[in-house]
């Protein structure tokens, strides 16, 4: 499992790059939004980029800008990038599931989904259908097992899209809210970004901490 310091370093580097790329309003529109789009879409395809921290940091920057439309643009760009990334990854994984030799994308998904989490995702998918996709985007480390469960169940792309669209909207809104809250607490944008990154990293660390504590708490069951 990747050490928590690696995602934190990536988050800080991404947030720093975002801050450097968007000083004035005109630069934010010309460079900041495309950078946000590319980072979030890349994070959807390669789940090592801490996209939640990137969106929260962008929301902090938007909070400290005069234009009220900045918040709306961050939400629109982040949700669209996440949606396109999810759909593209699903298409790539679907091609691998139909191929005799599979694909490197499907192999990566399998490698990132622990057997017990995949089994739980398959069970939830059978019970609740595409609603699980919405919840998987909001639960740290929940997206990949659920997407893999959808692939193994041969879910049609159209049905996957119906679940992925509201999932990405809810995800973008949640992390933007974290950024707006962090930005409102400090007068300097960098302080709000630091707070947003810390909060998102703490949220991301919850599943790993829970897996470490649970065996001792369950008494070995």
PDB file of C-alpha atoms in Angstrom:
ATOM      1  CA  UNK A   1       0.000   0.000   0.000  1.00  0.00           C
ATOM      2  CA  UNK A   2       1.298   3.452  -0.873  1.00  0.00           C
ATOM      3  CA  UNK A   3       2.613   5.427   2.084  1.00  0.00           C
ATOM      4  CA  UNK A   4       0.389   8.366   3.042  1.00  0.00           C
ATOM      5  CA  UNK A   5       3.287  10.780   2.555  1.00  0.00           C
ATOM      6  CA  UNK A   6       3.345  10.185  -1.204  1.00  0.00           C
ATOM      7  CA  UNK A   7      -0.239  11.345  -1.867  1.00  0.00           C
ATOM      8  CA  UNK A   8       0.275  14.238   0.524  1.00  0.00           C
ATOM      9  CA  UNK A   9       3.362  15.328  -1.391  1.00  0.00           C
ATOM     10  CA  UNK A  10       1.486  15.030  -4.679  1.00  0.00           C
ATOM     11  CA  UNK A  11      -1.377  17.059  -3.245  1.00  0.00           C
ATOM     12  CA  UNK A  12       0.887  19.830  -2.028  1.00  0.00           C
ATOM     13  CA  UNK A  13       2.749  19.921  -5.340  1.00  0.00           C
ATOM     14  CA  UNK A  14      -0.504  20.009  -7.313  1.00  0.00           C
ATOM     15  CA  UNK A  15      -1.972  22.676  -5.050  1.00  0.00           C
ATOM     16  CA  UNK A  16       1.188  24.742  -5.291  1.00  0.00           C
ATOM     17  CA  UNK A  17       1.164  24.502  -9.060  1.00  0.00           C
ATOM     18  CA  UNK A  18      -2.491  25.512  -9.074  1.00  0.00           C
ATOM     19  CA  UNK A  19      -1.780  28.553  -6.919  1.00  0.00           C
ATOM     20  CA  UNK A  20       1.125  29.615  -9.094  1.00  0.00           C
ATOM     21  CA  UNK A  21      -0.934  29.236 -12.250  1.00  0.00           C
ATOM     22  CA  UNK A  22      -3.881  31.392 -11.198  1.00  0.00           C
ATOM     23  CA  UNK A  23      -2.803  34.748  -9.743  1.00  0.00           C
ATOM     24  CA  UNK A  24      -5.138  37.136 -11.619  1.00  0.00           C
ATOM     25  CA  UNK A  25      -8.663  36.502 -12.908  1.00  0.00           C
ATOM     26  CA  UNK A  26      -7.578  36.425 -16.548  1.00  0.00           C
ATOM     27  CA  UNK A  27      -4.839  33.887 -15.846  1.00  0.00           C
ATOM     28  CA  UNK A  28      -7.242  31.767 -13.812  1.00  0.00           C
ATOM     29  CA  UNK A  29      -9.562  31.499 -16.770  1.00  0.00           C
ATOM     30  CA  UNK A  30      -6.815  30.889 -19.324  1.00  0.00           C
ATOM     31  CA  UNK A  31      -4.607  28.480 -17.357  1.00  0.00           C
ATOM     32  CA  UNK A  32      -6.165  27.539 -14.030  1.00  0.00           C
ATOM     33  CA  UNK A  33      -9.320  25.843 -15.296  1.00  0.00           C
ATOM     34  CA  UNK A  34      -7.581  23.762 -17.980  1.00  0.00           C
ATOM     35  CA  UNK A  35      -4.987  22.731 -15.370  1.00  0.00           C
ATOM     36  CA  UNK A  36      -7.764  21.717 -12.986  1.00  0.00           C
ATOM     37  CA  UNK A  37      -9.499  19.743 -15.740  1.00  0.00           C
ATOM     38  CA  UNK A  38      -6.333  17.862 -16.709  1.00  0.00           C
ATOM     39  CA  UNK A  39      -5.354  17.062 -13.116  1.00  0.00           C
ATOM     40  CA  UNK A  40      -8.800  15.741 -12.199  1.00  0.00           C
ATOM     41  CA  UNK A  41      -9.140  13.710 -15.392  1.00  0.00           C
ATOM     42  CA  UNK A  42      -5.644  12.290 -14.944  1.00  0.00           C
ATOM     43  CA  UNK A  43      -6.505  11.397 -11.368  1.00  0.00           C
ATOM     44  CA  UNK A  44      -9.605   9.540 -12.548  1.00  0.00           C
ATOM     45  CA  UNK A  45      -7.528   7.497 -14.992  1.00  0.00           C
ATOM     46  CA  UNK A  46      -4.491   6.974 -12.760  1.00  0.00           C
ATOM     47  CA  UNK A  47      -5.731   6.832  -9.147  1.00  0.00           C
ATOM     48  CA  UNK A  48      -2.576   8.197  -7.531  1.00  0.00           C
ATOM     49  CA  UNK A  49      -3.292  11.887  -8.106  1.00  0.00           C
ATOM     50  CA  UNK A  50      -5.180  13.225  -5.034  1.00  0.00           C
ATOM     51  CA  UNK A  51      -7.984  14.826  -7.030  1.00  0.00           C
ATOM     52  CA  UNK A  52     -10.049  15.698  -3.960  1.00  0.00           C
ATOM     53  CA  UNK A  53      -7.217  17.884  -2.666  1.00  0.00           C
ATOM     54  CA  UNK A  54      -6.848  19.497  -6.090  1.00  0.00           C
ATOM     55  CA  UNK A  55     -10.544  20.415  -6.259  1.00  0.00           C
ATOM     56  CA  UNK A  56     -10.564  21.727  -2.690  1.00  0.00           C
ATOM     57  CA  UNK A  57      -7.474  23.827  -3.384  1.00  0.00           C
ATOM     58  CA  UNK A  58      -9.077  25.248  -6.519  1.00  0.00           C
ATOM     59  CA  UNK A  59     -12.162  26.123  -4.474  1.00  0.00           C
ATOM     60  CA  UNK A  60      -9.971  28.017  -1.989  1.00  0.00           C
ATOM     61  CA  UNK A  61      -8.457  30.025  -4.837  1.00  0.00           C
ATOM     62  CA  UNK A  62     -11.936  30.712  -6.238  1.00  0.00           C
ATOM     63  CA  UNK A  63     -13.155  31.850  -2.814  1.00  0.00           C
ATOM     64  CA  UNK A  64     -10.476  34.553  -2.716  1.00  0.00           C
ATOM     65  CA  UNK A  65     -11.344  35.866  -6.180  1.00  0.00           C
ATOM     66  CA  UNK A  66     -13.872  38.595  -6.742  1.00  0.00           C
ATOM     67  CA  UNK A  67     -15.977  36.829  -9.355  1.00  0.00           C
ATOM     68  CA  UNK A  68     -18.819  34.721  -7.893  1.00  0.00           C
ATOM     69  CA  UNK A  69     -18.763  32.638 -11.076  1.00  0.00           C
ATOM     70  CA  UNK A  70     -15.377  31.213 -10.063  1.00  0.00           C
ATOM     71  CA  UNK A  71     -17.074  28.788  -7.671  1.00  0.00           C
ATOM     72  CA  UNK A  72     -19.452  27.630 -10.374  1.00  0.00           C
ATOM     73  CA  UNK A  73     -16.607  27.171 -12.846  1.00  0.00           C
ATOM     74  CA  UNK A  74     -14.581  25.069 -10.396  1.00  0.00           C
ATOM     75  CA  UNK A  75     -17.615  22.857  -9.800  1.00  0.00           C
ATOM     76  CA  UNK A  76     -18.394  22.497 -13.526  1.00  0.00           C
ATOM     77  CA  UNK A  77     -14.815  21.806 -14.572  1.00  0.00           C
ATOM     78  CA  UNK A  78     -14.128  19.325 -11.758  1.00  0.00           C
ATOM     79  CA  UNK A  79     -17.354  17.357 -12.194  1.00  0.00           C
ATOM     80  CA  UNK A  80     -16.997  17.179 -16.003  1.00  0.00           C
ATOM     81  CA  UNK A  81     -13.361  16.077 -15.783  1.00  0.00           C
ATOM     82  CA  UNK A  82     -14.174  13.412 -13.188  1.00  0.00           C
ATOM     83  CA  UNK A  83     -17.088  12.142 -15.272  1.00  0.00           C
ATOM     84  CA  UNK A  84     -15.078  11.935 -18.495  1.00  0.00           C
ATOM     85  CA  UNK A  85     -12.198  10.251 -16.672  1.00  0.00           C
ATOM     86  CA  UNK A  86     -14.499   7.669 -15.098  1.00  0.00           C
ATOM     87  CA  UNK A  87     -16.232   6.893 -18.390  1.00  0.00           C
ATOM     88  CA  UNK A  88     -12.935   6.595 -20.259  1.00  0.00           C
ATOM     89  CA  UNK A  89     -11.469   4.321 -17.583  1.00  0.00           C
ATOM     90  CA  UNK A  90     -14.604   2.175 -17.661  1.00  0.00           C
ATOM     91  CA  UNK A  91     -14.382   1.894 -21.446  1.00  0.00           C
ATOM     92  CA  UNK A  92     -10.726   0.894 -21.262  1.00  0.00           C
ATOM     93  CA  UNK A  93     -11.454  -1.644 -18.547  1.00  0.00           C
ATOM     94  CA  UNK A  94     -14.441  -2.975 -20.475  1.00  0.00           C
ATOM     95  CA  UNK A  95     -12.283  -3.625 -23.510  1.00  0.00           C
ATOM     96  CA  UNK A  96      -9.895  -5.559 -21.300  1.00  0.00           C
ATOM     97  CA  UNK A  97     -12.690  -7.637 -19.738  1.00  0.00           C
ATOM     98  CA  UNK A  98     -13.814  -8.741 -23.222  1.00  0.00           C
ATOM     99  CA  UNK A  99     -10.301  -9.541 -24.387  1.00  0.00           C
ATOM    100  CA  UNK A 100      -8.730 -12.934 -23.866  1.00  0.00           C
ATOM    101  CA  UNK A 101      -5.492 -11.355 -22.680  1.00  0.00           C
ATOM    102  CA  UNK A 102      -7.179  -8.571 -20.747  1.00  0.00           C
ATOM    103  CA  UNK A 103      -5.568  -5.156 -20.622  1.00  0.00           C
ATOM    104  CA  UNK A 104      -3.148  -3.205 -18.469  1.00  0.00           C
ATOM    105  CA  UNK A 105      -6.017  -0.938 -17.356  1.00  0.00           C
ATOM    106  CA  UNK A 106      -8.079  -3.875 -16.107  1.00  0.00           C
ATOM    107  CA  UNK A 107      -4.996  -5.326 -14.419  1.00  0.00           C
ATOM    108  CA  UNK A 108      -4.366  -2.036 -12.649  1.00  0.00           C
ATOM    109  CA  UNK A 109      -7.934  -1.926 -11.408  1.00  0.00           C
ATOM    110  CA  UNK A 110      -7.653  -5.486 -10.087  1.00  0.00           C
ATOM    111  CA  UNK A 111      -4.369  -4.668  -8.370  1.00  0.00           C
ATOM    112  CA  UNK A 112      -5.949  -1.689  -6.576  1.00  0.00           C
ATOM    113  CA  UNK A 113      -9.049  -3.538  -5.368  1.00  0.00           C
ATOM    114  CA  UNK A 114      -8.509  -5.719  -2.325  1.00  0.00           C
ATOM    115  CA  UNK A 115     -10.441  -9.030  -2.617  1.00  0.00           C
ATOM    116  CA  UNK A 116     -12.627  -8.314   0.413  1.00  0.00           C
ATOM    117  CA  UNK A 117     -13.486  -4.812  -0.834  1.00  0.00           C
ATOM    118  CA  UNK A 118     -14.290  -6.165  -4.285  1.00  0.00           C
ATOM    119  CA  UNK A 119     -16.540  -8.830  -2.776  1.00  0.00           C
ATOM    120  CA  UNK A 120     -18.345  -6.196  -0.712  1.00  0.00           C
ATOM    121  CA  UNK A 121     -18.717  -3.966  -3.772  1.00  0.00           C
ATOM    122  CA  UNK A 122     -20.206  -6.819  -5.792  1.00  0.00           C
ATOM    123  CA  UNK A 123     -22.662  -7.548  -3.002  1.00  0.00           C
ATOM    124  CA  UNK A 124     -23.723  -3.893  -2.746  1.00  0.00           C
ATOM    125  CA  UNK A 125     -24.021  -3.645  -6.511  1.00  0.00           C
ATOM    126  CA  UNK A 126     -26.414  -6.601  -6.613  1.00  0.00           C
ATOM    127  CA  UNK A 127     -28.484  -5.067  -3.818  1.00  0.00           C
ATOM    128  CA  UNK A 128     -28.595  -1.401  -4.804  1.00  0.00           C
ATOM    129  CA  UNK A 129     -27.594  -1.180  -8.460  1.00  0.00           C
ATOM    130  CA  UNK A 130     -26.118   2.068  -9.826  1.00  0.00           C
ATOM    131  CA  UNK A 131     -26.827   3.899  -6.547  1.00  0.00           C
ATOM    132  CA  UNK A 132     -23.611   2.293  -5.291  1.00  0.00           C
ATOM    133  CA  UNK A 133     -21.693   4.315  -7.875  1.00  0.00           C
ATOM    134  CA  UNK A 134     -22.798   7.549  -6.223  1.00  0.00           C
ATOM    135  CA  UNK A 135     -21.714   6.375  -2.796  1.00  0.00           C
ATOM    136  CA  UNK A 136     -18.427   4.948  -4.098  1.00  0.00           C
ATOM    137  CA  UNK A 137     -17.301   8.396  -5.232  1.00  0.00           C
ATOM    138  CA  UNK A 138     -17.897   9.812  -1.743  1.00  0.00           C
ATOM    139  CA  UNK A 139     -16.226   6.987   0.193  1.00  0.00           C
ATOM    140  CA  UNK A 140     -12.405   7.145   0.207  1.00  0.00           C
ATOM    141  CA  UNK A 141     -10.905   4.297  -1.854  1.00  0.00           C
ATOM    142  CA  UNK A 142     -14.411   3.161  -2.804  1.00  0.00           C
ATOM    143  CA  UNK A 143     -14.471   4.085  -6.487  1.00  0.00           C
ATOM    144  CA  UNK A 144     -12.107   1.439  -7.914  1.00  0.00           C
ATOM    145  CA  UNK A 145     -13.661  -1.667  -6.246  1.00  0.00           C
ATOM    146  CA  UNK A 146     -17.155  -0.586  -7.349  1.00  0.00           C
ATOM    147  CA  UNK A 147     -16.002   0.173 -10.894  1.00  0.00           C
ATOM    148  CA  UNK A 148     -14.306  -3.227 -11.070  1.00  0.00           C
ATOM    149  CA  UNK A 149     -17.479  -4.874  -9.764  1.00  0.00           C
ATOM    150  CA  UNK A 150     -19.430  -3.136 -12.546  1.00  0.00           C
ATOM    151  CA  UNK A 151     -16.928  -4.393 -15.124  1.00  0.00           C
ATOM    152  CA  UNK A 152     -17.063  -7.962 -13.849  1.00  0.00           C
ATOM    153  CA  UNK A 153     -20.873  -7.800 -13.906  1.00  0.00           C
ATOM    154  CA  UNK A 154     -20.691  -6.637 -17.554  1.00  0.00           C
ATOM    155  CA  UNK A 155     -22.755  -3.537 -16.764  1.00  0.00           C
ATOM    156  CA  UNK A 156     -23.662  -1.716 -20.007  1.00  0.00           C
ATOM    157  CA  UNK A 157     -21.919   1.608 -20.515  1.00  0.00           C
ATOM    158  CA  UNK A 158     -25.251   3.452 -20.662  1.00  0.00           C
ATOM    159  CA  UNK A 159     -26.210   2.180 -17.227  1.00  0.00           C
ATOM    160  CA  UNK A 160     -22.783   3.003 -15.823  1.00  0.00           C
ATOM    161  CA  UNK A 161     -23.087   6.552 -17.138  1.00  0.00           C
ATOM    162  CA  UNK A 162     -26.437   6.992 -15.355  1.00  0.00           C
ATOM    163  CA  UNK A 163     -24.717   6.275 -12.056  1.00  0.00           C
ATOM    164  CA  UNK A 164     -21.415   8.015 -12.777  1.00  0.00           C
ATOM    165  CA  UNK A 165     -22.977  11.388 -13.652  1.00  0.00           C
ATOM    166  CA  UNK A 166     -24.646  12.092 -10.269  1.00  0.00           C
ATOM    167  CA  UNK A 167     -21.673  10.485  -8.513  1.00  0.00           C
ATOM    168  CA  UNK A 168     -19.241  12.985 -10.030  1.00  0.00           C
ATOM    169  CA  UNK A 169     -21.568  15.905  -9.299  1.00  0.00           C
ATOM    170  CA  UNK A 170     -21.858  14.878  -5.641  1.00  0.00           C
ATOM    171  CA  UNK A 171     -18.100  14.313  -5.398  1.00  0.00           C
ATOM    172  CA  UNK A 172     -17.220  17.713  -6.880  1.00  0.00           C
ATOM    173  CA  UNK A 173     -19.734  19.474  -4.617  1.00  0.00           C
ATOM    174  CA  UNK A 174     -18.359  17.751  -1.511  1.00  0.00           C
ATOM    175  CA  UNK A 175     -14.714  18.634  -2.096  1.00  0.00           C
ATOM    176  CA  UNK A 176     -15.582  22.128  -3.250  1.00  0.00           C
ATOM    177  CA  UNK A 177     -17.438  22.632   0.021  1.00  0.00           C
ATOM    178  CA  UNK A 178     -14.305  21.567   1.905  1.00  0.00           C
ATOM    179  CA  UNK A 179     -12.330  24.154  -0.063  1.00  0.00           C
ATOM    180  CA  UNK A 180     -14.839  26.931   0.508  1.00  0.00           C
ATOM    181  CA  UNK A 181     -14.890  26.187   4.224  1.00  0.00           C
ATOM    182  CA  UNK A 182     -11.090  26.206   4.384  1.00  0.00           C
ATOM    183  CA  UNK A 183     -10.878  29.416   2.361  1.00  0.00           C
ATOM    184  CA  UNK A 184     -13.352  31.179   4.624  1.00  0.00           C
ATOM    185  CA  UNK A 185     -11.219  30.501   7.693  1.00  0.00           C
ATOM    186  CA  UNK A 186      -8.083  32.295   6.484  1.00  0.00           C
ATOM    187  CA  UNK A 187      -7.301  35.595   4.824  1.00  0.00           C
ATOM    188  CA  UNK A 188      -4.419  34.195   2.765  1.00  0.00           C
ATOM    189  CA  UNK A 189      -5.147  31.661   0.001  1.00  0.00           C
ATOM    190  CA  UNK A 190      -2.110  29.503   0.806  1.00  0.00           C
ATOM    191  CA  UNK A 191      -3.347  29.011   4.359  1.00  0.00           C
ATOM    192  CA  UNK A 192      -6.721  27.865   3.093  1.00  0.00           C
ATOM    193  CA  UNK A 193      -5.038  25.521   0.611  1.00  0.00           C
ATOM    194  CA  UNK A 194      -2.934  24.003   3.396  1.00  0.00           C
ATOM    195  CA  UNK A 195      -6.070  23.448   5.466  1.00  0.00           C
ATOM    196  CA  UNK A 196      -7.955  21.954   2.504  1.00  0.00           C
ATOM    197  CA  UNK A 197      -5.098  19.566   1.685  1.00  0.00           C
ATOM    198  CA  UNK A 198      -4.856  18.504   5.330  1.00  0.00           C
ATOM    199  CA  UNK A 199      -8.585  17.806   5.518  1.00  0.00           C
ATOM    200  CA  UNK A 200      -8.699  15.826   2.274  1.00  0.00           C
ATOM    201  CA  UNK A 201      -5.637  13.793   3.254  1.00  0.00           C
ATOM    202  CA  UNK A 202      -7.227  13.048   6.634  1.00  0.00           C
ATOM    203  CA  UNK A 203     -10.390  11.849   4.886  1.00  0.00           C
ATOM    204  CA  UNK A 204      -8.365   9.699   2.497  1.00  0.00           C
ATOM    205  CA  UNK A 205      -6.491   8.103   5.413  1.00  0.00           C
ATOM    206  CA  UNK A 206      -9.666   6.940   7.194  1.00  0.00           C
ATOM    207  CA  UNK A 207     -10.063   3.575   5.353  1.00  0.00           C
ATOM    208  CA  UNK A 208      -6.431   2.572   5.968  1.00  0.00           C
ATOM    209  CA  UNK A 209      -6.684   3.477   9.647  1.00  0.00           C
ATOM    210  CA  UNK A 210      -9.967   1.606   9.964  1.00  0.00           C
ATOM    211  CA  UNK A 211      -8.472  -1.557   8.415  1.00  0.00           C
ATOM    212  CA  UNK A 212      -5.639  -1.411  10.937  1.00  0.00           C
ATOM    213  CA  UNK A 213      -7.885  -0.874  13.959  1.00  0.00           C
ATOM    214  CA  UNK A 214     -10.750  -3.196  13.008  1.00  0.00           C
ATOM    215  CA  UNK A 215      -9.037  -6.599  13.516  1.00  0.00           C
ATOM    216  CA  UNK A 216      -8.020  -5.681  17.066  1.00  0.00           C
ATOM    217  CA  UNK A 217     -11.457  -4.245  17.798  1.00  0.00           C
ATOM    218  CA  UNK A 218     -13.245  -7.276  16.395  1.00  0.00           C
ATOM    219  CA  UNK A 219     -11.341  -9.607  18.631  1.00  0.00           C
ATOM    220  CA  UNK A 220      -9.898 -11.566  15.714  1.00  0.00           C
ATOM    221  CA  UNK A 221     -13.297 -12.330  14.177  1.00  0.00           C
TER     222      UNK A 221
END
